[in-house]
Coordinates of C-alpha atoms and ligand atoms in Angstrom, one line a residue:
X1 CA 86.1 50.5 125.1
X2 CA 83.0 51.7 123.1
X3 CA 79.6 52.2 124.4
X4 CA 75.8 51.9 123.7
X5 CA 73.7 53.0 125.9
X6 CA 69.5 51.8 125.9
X7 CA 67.3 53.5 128.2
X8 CA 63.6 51.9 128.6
X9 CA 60.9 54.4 128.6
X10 CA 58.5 52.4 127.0
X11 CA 55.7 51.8 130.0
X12 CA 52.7 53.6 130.6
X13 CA 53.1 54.9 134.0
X14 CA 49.6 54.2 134.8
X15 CA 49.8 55.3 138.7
X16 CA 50.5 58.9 137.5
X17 CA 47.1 59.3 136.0
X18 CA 48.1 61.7 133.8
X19 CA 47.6 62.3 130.0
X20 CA 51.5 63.4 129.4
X21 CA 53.7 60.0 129.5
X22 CA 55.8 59.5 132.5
X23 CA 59.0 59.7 131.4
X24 CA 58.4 63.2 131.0
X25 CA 56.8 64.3 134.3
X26 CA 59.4 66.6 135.3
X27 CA 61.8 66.4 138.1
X28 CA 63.8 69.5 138.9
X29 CA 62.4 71.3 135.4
X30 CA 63.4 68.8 133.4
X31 CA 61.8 65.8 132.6
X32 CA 62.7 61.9 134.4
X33 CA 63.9 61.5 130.6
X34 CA 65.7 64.4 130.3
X35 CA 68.1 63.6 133.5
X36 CA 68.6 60.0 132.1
X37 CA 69.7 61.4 128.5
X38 CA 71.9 64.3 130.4
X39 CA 73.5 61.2 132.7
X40 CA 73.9 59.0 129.6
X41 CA 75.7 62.0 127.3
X42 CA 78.2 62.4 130.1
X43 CA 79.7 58.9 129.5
X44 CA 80.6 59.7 125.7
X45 CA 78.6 56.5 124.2
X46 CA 78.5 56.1 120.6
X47 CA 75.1 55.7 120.4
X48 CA 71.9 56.3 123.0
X49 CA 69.0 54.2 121.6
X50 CA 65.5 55.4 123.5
X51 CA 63.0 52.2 123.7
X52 CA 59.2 54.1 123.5
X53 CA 55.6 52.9 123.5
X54 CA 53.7 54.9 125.5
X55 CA 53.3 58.2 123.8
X56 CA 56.3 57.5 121.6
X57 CA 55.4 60.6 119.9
X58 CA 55.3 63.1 122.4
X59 CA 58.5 61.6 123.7
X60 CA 60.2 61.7 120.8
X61 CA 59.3 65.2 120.0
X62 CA 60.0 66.6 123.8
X63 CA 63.4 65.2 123.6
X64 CA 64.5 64.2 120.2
X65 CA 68.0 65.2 119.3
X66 CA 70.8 64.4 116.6
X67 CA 72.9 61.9 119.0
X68 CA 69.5 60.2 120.1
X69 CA 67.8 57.2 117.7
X70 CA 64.2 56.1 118.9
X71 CA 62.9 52.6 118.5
X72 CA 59.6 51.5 119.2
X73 CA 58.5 48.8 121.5
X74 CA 54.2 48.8 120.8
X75 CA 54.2 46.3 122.8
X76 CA 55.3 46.1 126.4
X77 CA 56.3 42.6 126.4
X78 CA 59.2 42.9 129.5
X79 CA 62.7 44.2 130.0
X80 CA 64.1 41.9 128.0
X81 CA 61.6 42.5 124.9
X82 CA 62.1 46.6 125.2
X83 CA 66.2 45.9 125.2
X84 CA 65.7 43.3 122.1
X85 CA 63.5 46.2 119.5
X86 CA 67.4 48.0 119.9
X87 CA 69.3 45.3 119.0
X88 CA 70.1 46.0 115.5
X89 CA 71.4 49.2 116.3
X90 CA 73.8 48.3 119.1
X91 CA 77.4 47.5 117.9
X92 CA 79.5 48.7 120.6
X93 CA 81.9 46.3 123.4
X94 CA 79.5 47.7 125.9
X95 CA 75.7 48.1 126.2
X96 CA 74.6 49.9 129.6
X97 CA 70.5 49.7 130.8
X98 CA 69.3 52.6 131.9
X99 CA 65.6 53.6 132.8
X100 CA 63.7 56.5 131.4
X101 CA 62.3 56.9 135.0
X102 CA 65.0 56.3 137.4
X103 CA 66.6 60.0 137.2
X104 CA 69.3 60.6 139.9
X105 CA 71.5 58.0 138.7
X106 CA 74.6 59.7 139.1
X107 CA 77.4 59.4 136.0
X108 CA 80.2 58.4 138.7
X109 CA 78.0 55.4 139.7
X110 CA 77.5 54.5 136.1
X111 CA 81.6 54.9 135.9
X112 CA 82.2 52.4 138.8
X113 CA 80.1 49.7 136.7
X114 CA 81.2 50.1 133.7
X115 CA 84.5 49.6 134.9
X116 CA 84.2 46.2 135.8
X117 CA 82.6 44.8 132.3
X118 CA 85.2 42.6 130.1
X119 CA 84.2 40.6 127.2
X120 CA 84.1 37.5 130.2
X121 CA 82.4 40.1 132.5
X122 CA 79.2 41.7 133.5
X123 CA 78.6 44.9 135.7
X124 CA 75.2 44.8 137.6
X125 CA 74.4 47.3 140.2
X126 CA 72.3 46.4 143.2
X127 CA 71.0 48.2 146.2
X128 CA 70.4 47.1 149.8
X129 CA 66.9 47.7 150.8
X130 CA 65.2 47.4 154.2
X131 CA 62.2 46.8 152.5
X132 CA 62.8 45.2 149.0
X133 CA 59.0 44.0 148.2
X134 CA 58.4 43.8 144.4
X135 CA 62.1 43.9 143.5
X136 CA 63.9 41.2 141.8
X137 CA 66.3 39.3 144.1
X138 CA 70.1 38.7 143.3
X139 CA 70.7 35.0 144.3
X140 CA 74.5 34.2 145.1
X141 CA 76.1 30.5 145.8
X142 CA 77.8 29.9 149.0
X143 CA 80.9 31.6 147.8
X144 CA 79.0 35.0 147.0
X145 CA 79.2 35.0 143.5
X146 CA 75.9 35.7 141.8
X147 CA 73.8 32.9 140.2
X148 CA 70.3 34.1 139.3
X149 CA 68.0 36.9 139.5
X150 CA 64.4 36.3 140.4
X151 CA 61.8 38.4 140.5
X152 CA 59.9 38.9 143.7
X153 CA 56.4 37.7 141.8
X154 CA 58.5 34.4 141.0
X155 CA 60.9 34.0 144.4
X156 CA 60.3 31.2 146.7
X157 CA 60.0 32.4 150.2
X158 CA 63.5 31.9 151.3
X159 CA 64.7 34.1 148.1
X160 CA 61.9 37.0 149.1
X161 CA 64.3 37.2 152.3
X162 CA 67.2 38.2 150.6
X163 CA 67.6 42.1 150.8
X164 CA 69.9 42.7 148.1
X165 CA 67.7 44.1 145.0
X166 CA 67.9 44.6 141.3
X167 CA 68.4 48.3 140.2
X168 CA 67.5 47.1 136.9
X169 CA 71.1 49.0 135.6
X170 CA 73.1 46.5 133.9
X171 CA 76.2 46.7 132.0
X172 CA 77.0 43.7 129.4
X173 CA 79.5 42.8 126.9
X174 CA 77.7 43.7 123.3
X175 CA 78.6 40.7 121.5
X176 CA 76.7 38.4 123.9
X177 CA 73.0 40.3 123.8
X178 CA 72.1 39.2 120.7
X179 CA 72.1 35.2 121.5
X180 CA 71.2 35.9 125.1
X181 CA 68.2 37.9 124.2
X182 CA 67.2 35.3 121.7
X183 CA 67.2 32.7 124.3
X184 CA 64.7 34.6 126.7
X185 CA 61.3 32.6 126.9
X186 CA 58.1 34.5 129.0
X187 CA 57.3 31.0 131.3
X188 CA 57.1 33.0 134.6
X189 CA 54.6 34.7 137.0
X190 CA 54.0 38.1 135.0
X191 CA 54.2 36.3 131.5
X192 CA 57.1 38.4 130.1
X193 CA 60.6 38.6 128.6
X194 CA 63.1 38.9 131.4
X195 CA 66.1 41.5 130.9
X196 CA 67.2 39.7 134.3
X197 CA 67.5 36.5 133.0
X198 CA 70.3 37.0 131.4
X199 CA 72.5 36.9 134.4
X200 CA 71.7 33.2 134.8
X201 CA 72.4 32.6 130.9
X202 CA 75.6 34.6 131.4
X203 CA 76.8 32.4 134.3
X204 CA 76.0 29.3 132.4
X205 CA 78.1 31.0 129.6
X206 CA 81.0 31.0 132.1
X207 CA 80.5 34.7 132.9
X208 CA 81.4 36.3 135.6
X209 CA 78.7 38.8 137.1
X210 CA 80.4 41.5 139.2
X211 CA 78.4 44.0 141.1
X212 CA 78.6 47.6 142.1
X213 CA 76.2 49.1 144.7
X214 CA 74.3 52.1 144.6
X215 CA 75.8 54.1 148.1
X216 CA 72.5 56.1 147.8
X217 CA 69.2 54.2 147.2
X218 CA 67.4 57.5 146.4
X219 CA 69.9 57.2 143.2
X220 CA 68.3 53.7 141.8
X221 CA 64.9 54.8 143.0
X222 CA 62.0 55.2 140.1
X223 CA 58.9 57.0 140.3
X224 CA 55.8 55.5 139.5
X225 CA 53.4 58.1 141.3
X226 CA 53.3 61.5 141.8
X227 CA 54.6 60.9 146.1
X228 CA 57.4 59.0 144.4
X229 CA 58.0 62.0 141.9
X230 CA 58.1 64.5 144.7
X231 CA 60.4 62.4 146.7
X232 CA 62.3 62.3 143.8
X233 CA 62.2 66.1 143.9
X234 CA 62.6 67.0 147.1
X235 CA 66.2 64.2 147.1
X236 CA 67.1 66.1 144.3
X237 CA 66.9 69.7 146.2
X238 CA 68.2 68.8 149.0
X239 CA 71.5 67.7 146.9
X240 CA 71.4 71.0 145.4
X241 CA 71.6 72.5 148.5
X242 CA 74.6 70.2 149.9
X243 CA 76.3 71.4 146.6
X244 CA 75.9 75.1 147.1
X245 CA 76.4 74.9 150.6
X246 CA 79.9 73.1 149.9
X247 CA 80.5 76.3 147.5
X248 CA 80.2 79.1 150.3
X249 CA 76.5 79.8 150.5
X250 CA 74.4 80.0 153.1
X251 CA 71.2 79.0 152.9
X252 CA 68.7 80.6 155.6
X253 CA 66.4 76.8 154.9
X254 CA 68.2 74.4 152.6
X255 CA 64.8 72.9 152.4
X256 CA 63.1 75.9 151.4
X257 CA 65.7 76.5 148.1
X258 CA 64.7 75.2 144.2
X259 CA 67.4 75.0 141.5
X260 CA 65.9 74.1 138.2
X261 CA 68.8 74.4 135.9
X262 CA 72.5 74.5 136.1
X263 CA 74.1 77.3 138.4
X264 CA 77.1 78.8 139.4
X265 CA 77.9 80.2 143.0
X266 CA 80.7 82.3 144.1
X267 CA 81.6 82.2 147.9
X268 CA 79.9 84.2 150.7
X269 CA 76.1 84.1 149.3
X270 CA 73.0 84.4 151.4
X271 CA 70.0 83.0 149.8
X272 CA 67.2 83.4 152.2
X273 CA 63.9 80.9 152.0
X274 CA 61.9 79.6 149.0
X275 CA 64.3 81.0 146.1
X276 CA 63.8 79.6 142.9
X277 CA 67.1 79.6 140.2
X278 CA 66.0 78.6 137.1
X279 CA 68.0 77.7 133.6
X280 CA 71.8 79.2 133.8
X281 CA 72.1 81.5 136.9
X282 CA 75.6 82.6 137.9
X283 CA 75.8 84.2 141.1
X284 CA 79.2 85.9 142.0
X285 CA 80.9 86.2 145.4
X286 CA 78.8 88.5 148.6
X287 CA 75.3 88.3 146.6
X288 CA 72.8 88.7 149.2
X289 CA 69.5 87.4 148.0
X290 CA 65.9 88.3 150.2
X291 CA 63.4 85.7 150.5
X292 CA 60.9 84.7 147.9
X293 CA 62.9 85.4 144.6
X294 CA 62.7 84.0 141.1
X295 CA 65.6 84.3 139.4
X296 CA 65.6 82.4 135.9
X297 CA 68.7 82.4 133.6
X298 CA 70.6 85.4 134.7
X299 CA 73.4 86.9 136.0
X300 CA 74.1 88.9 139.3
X301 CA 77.7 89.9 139.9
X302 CA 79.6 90.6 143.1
X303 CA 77.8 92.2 145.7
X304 CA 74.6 92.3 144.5
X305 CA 71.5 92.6 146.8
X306 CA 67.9 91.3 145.6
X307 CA 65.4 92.7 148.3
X308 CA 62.3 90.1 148.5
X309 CA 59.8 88.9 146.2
X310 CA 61.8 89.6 143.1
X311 CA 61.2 88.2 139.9
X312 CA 64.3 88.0 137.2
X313 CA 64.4 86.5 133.7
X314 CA 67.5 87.3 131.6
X315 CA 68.8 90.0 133.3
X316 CA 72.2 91.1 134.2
X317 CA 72.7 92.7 137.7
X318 CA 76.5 94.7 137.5
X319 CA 78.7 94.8 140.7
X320 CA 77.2 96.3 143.8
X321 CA 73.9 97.1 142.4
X322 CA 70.6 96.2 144.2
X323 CA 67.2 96.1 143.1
X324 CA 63.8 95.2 144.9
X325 CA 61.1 94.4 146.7
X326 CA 59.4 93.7 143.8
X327 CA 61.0 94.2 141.4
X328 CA 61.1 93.0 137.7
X329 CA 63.5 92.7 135.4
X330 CA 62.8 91.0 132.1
X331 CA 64.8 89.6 129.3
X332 CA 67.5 91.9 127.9
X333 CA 67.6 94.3 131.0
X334 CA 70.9 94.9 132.4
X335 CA 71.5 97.1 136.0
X336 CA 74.9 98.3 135.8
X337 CA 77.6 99.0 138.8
X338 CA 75.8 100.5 141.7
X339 CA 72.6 101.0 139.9
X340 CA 69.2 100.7 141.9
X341 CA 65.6 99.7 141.0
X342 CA 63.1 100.0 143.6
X343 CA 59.7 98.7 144.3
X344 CA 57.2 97.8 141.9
X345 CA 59.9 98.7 138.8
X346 CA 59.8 96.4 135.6
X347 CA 62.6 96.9 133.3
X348 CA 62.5 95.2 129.8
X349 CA 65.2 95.1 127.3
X350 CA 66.4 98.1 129.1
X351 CA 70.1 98.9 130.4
X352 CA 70.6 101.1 133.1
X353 CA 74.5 103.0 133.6
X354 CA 76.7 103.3 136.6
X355 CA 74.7 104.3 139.2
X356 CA 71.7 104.8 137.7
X357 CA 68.2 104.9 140.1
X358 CA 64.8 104.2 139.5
X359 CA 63.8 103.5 142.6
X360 CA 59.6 103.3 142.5
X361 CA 56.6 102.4 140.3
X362 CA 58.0 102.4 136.7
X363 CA 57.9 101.1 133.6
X364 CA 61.3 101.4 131.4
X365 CA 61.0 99.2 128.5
X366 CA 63.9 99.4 125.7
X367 CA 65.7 102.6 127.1
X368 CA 69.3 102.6 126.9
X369 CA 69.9 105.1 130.9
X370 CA 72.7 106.6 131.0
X371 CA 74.8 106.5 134.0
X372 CA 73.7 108.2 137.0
X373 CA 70.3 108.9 135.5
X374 CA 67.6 109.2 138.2
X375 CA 64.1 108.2 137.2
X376 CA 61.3 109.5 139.1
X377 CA 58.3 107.4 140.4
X378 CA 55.5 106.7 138.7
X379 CA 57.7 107.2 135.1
X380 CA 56.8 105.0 132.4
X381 CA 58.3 104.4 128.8
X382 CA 55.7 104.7 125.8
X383 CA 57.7 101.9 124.4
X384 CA 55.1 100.4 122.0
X385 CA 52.4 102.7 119.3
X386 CA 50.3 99.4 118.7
X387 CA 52.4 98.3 116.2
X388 CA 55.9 98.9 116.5
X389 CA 58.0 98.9 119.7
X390 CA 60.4 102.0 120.2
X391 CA 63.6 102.9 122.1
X392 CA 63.8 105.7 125.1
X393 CA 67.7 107.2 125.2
X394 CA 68.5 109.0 128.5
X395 CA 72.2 110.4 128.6
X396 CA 74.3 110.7 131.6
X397 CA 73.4 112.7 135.0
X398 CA 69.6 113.0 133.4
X399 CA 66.6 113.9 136.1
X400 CA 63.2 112.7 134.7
X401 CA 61.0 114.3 137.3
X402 CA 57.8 111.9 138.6
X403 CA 55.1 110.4 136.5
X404 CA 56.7 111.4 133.4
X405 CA 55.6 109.5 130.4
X406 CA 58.2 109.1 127.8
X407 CA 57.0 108.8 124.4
X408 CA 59.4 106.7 122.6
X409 CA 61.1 107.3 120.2
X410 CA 62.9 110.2 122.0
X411 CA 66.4 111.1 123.3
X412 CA 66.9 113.2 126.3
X413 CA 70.6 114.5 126.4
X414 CA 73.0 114.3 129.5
X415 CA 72.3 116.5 132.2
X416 CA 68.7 117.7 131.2
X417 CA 65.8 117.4 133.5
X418 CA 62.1 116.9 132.8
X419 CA 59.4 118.2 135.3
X420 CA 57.4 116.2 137.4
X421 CA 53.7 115.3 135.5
X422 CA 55.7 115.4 132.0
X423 CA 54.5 113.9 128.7
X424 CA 57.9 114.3 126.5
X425 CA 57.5 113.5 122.7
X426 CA 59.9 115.5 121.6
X427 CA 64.0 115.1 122.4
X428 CA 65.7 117.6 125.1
X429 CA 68.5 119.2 124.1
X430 CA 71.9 118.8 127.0
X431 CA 70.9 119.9 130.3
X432 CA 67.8 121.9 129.7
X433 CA 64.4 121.4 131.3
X434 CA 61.3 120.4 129.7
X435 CA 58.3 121.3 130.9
X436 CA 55.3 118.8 129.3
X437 CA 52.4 119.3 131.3
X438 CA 49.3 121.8 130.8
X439 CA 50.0 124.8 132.8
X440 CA 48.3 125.1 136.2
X441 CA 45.1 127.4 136.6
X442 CA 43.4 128.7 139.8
X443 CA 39.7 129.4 139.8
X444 CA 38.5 132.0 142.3
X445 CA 35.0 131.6 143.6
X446 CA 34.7 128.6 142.4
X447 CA 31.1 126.7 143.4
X448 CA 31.4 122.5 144.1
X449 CA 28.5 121.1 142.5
X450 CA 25.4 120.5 144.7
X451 CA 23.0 117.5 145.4
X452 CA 20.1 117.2 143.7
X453 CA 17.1 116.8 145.8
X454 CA 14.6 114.4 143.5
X455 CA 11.3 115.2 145.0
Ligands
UD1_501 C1 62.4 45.6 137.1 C2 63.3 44.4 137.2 C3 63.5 44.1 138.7 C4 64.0 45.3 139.4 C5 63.1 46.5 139.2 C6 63.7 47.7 139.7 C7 62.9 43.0 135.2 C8 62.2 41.8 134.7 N1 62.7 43.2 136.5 O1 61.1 45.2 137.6 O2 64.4 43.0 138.8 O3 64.2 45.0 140.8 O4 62.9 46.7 137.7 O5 62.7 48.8 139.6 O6 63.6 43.6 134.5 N2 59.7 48.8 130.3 C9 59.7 48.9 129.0 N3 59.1 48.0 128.2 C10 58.6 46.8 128.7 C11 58.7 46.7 130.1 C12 59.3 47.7 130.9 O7 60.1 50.0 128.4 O8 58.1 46.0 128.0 C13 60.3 49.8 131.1 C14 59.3 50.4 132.0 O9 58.7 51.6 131.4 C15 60.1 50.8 133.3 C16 61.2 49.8 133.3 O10 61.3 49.3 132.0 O11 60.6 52.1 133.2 C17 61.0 48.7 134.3 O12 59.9 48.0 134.0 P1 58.9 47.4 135.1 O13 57.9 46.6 134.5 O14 58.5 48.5 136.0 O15 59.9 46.4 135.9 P2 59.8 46.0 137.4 O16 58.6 45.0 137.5 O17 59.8 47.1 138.3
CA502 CA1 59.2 49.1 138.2

């Protein structure tokens, strides 16, 4: 069976009062859009046709990609209309409706649907709602087979009891949409072209209409405002949580943890409140992460422990090592087995060996540390002479003493040791000191300076 796929993202979204369209106001990181296209790739259509208006251009350059094709709707003239402007390109058994800003639809749903479409056979999903104002109502005969949808706007008063509502998702056999869509006329309460009137045209047709339900509401909910986006959010989180949870984590608050990406847990991981994994993060079995981290696309092996209010972009943290409170690692920096970084340390592009400590106030940016290498506090790497950036080489078992600054380029060799107050420019040979500080002088008799009394 071959698929199309048309997702709507044509409307304004005026309730957001925003400037950026609404299919991209983001949910989890990535935009309503974004989680529709990721669903929609997952079912292996042959095509994925986006219908944009509203700030078709924006959209189309946030999000295009090879195995999308865009076509405009200017006009937003109904369902029906947006479906119709992708028409010419849809040529598979099946075409499947999705909505640019319904994005928790989950790809096993859309599964359970699509099973059910034959060439005689449509799949519609619905949802029960206690509440189903401004939904369109499915309308079955006695014997519970579906006759009609009507739209709450157009629903007499014994249809506007029924609680069964449209999601909107529909699965069709291609061949029909053409003559179907053809047929639509905009004679009803909102003046527009009806993608739900072809369920009545298809039972006419001697169609069957077969439903699925969505078991989670939250799944077939859309976001028209910025509380809906947040619920949409916070849904979203929550089944984040339920996921890792399932894995082996604990979570100290499952309502006080953000993924924003995809990520990989091992068993037996703490994660205590308001951690936020962003982009790929892979977190290996007995990682113990402190409250208030960032952690965005990175990787922290077994055993790790991030202390609190740590912030990591592309790092990698080897087995066993630890680093924080505050500490930052950015992109390229690598800690490896056992190594430590301590407070108020920023590493960039910088790789620290077995073992290796830095364990207060420094700077190391692109140093290659060799392994049990001990920096001292207050140490910084003089990585950068306003043009060019340079690399810091520390062997093994080296002891930079406190507040050294280390003019890079420069090489200090295993087992030497710098003293505390250092500037080094120059390399140091295997396991001798450098000294690289003015020497100290004592002034006898020396007179403080006294005020001066301004008459
Ligand atoms: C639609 C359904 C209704 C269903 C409800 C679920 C129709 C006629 N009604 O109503 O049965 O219960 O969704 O939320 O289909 N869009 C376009 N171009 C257009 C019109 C709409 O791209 O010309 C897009 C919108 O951006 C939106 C989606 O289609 O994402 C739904 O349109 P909207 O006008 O909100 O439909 P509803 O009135 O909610
Ligand atoms: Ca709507």
């Amino acid at each position: 069976m071959s698929l199309d796929i048309v997702i709507l993202a044509a409307g304004q979204g005026t309730r957001m009062r925003s400037a950026l369209p609404k299919v991209l106001h983001p949910v989890a990181g990535r935009s309503m859009l974004g989680h529709v296209i990721h669903s929609a790739r997952q079912l292996d259509p042959q095509g994925i046709h986006v219908v944009i208006g509203h700030g078709a251009e924006t959209v189309r350059e946030r999000l295009g990609a090879e195995d999308l094709s865009f076509v405009r709707q200017d006009r937003q003239l109904g369902t029906g209309h947006a479906v119709a402007q992708a028409l010419p390109g849809l040529t598979a058994d099946t075409v499947l409706i999705l909505y640019g800003d319904v994005p928790l639809i989950e790809t096993a749903t859309l599964r359970r649907l699509l099973a059910r479409v034959t060439p005689d056979r449509l799949g519609l999903l619905t949802v029960n709602l206690a509440d189903p104002t401004g939904y369109g109502r499915i309308v079955r005969d006695a014997a519970g087979a579906v006759t009609a949808i009507v739209e709450h706007k157009d629903a007499t008063e014994q249809q506007r009891v029924i609680c069964e509502g449209n999601t909107g998702i529909l699965a069709v056999p291609g061949q029909r949409l053409t003559d179907w869509l053809g047929r639509l006329s905009n004679h009803n309460a909102q003046g527009e072209y009806y993608l739900t009137d072809v369920i009545a045209m298809a039972v006419a047709d001697g169609l069957v209409v077969d439903t699925e339900t969505a078991r989670d509401p939250m799944e077939v909910q859309g976001a028209n405002d910025r509380r809906q986006l947040a619920e949409l959010e916070r849904h979203y989180q929550w089944r984040e949580a339920l996921r890792v949870m399932a894995a082996g984590v604990t979570l100290r608050d499952p309502a006080r943890f953000d993924v924003r990406g995809d990520i990989t847990v091992g068993r037996d991981v703490t994660i205590d409140v308001n951690v936020i994994l962003e982009g790929q993060v892979v977190i290996e079995d007995d990682v113990v992460i402190g409250p208030n981290c960032y952690i965005k696309d990175s990787i922290l092996r077994r055993g790790v422990v991030l202390k609190a209010n740590s912030h990591l972009d592309g790092a990698v943290l080897g087995e066993g090592s630890d680093a924080g409170p505050f500490a930052r690692l950015r992109p390229g920096s690598s800690l490896g087995p056992r190594a430590h970084v301590g407070n108020f340390v920023e590493l960039k592009n910088a790789q620290l060996g077995e073992g290796a400590k830095a364990g207060h106030l420094a700077y190391l940016g692109d140093a290659t540390i060799g392994a049990r290498t001990n920096i001292g506090a207050g140490t910084i790497t003089c990585n950068y002479d306003g043009v060019n950036k340079h690399r810091t080489v520390l062997g093994e078992d080296v002891f930079i003493g406190s507040n050294n600054s280390l003019v890079a380029p420069v090489d200090i060799s295993a087992g030497a040791t710098t003293a505390a107050g250092s500037t080094i420019t120059q390399d140091v040979p295997a396991a001798q000191l450098a000294v690289g500080r003015a020497r100290q002088r004592n002034i006898e008799g020396w007179k403080r300076p006294e005020k001066i009394i301004k008459p």
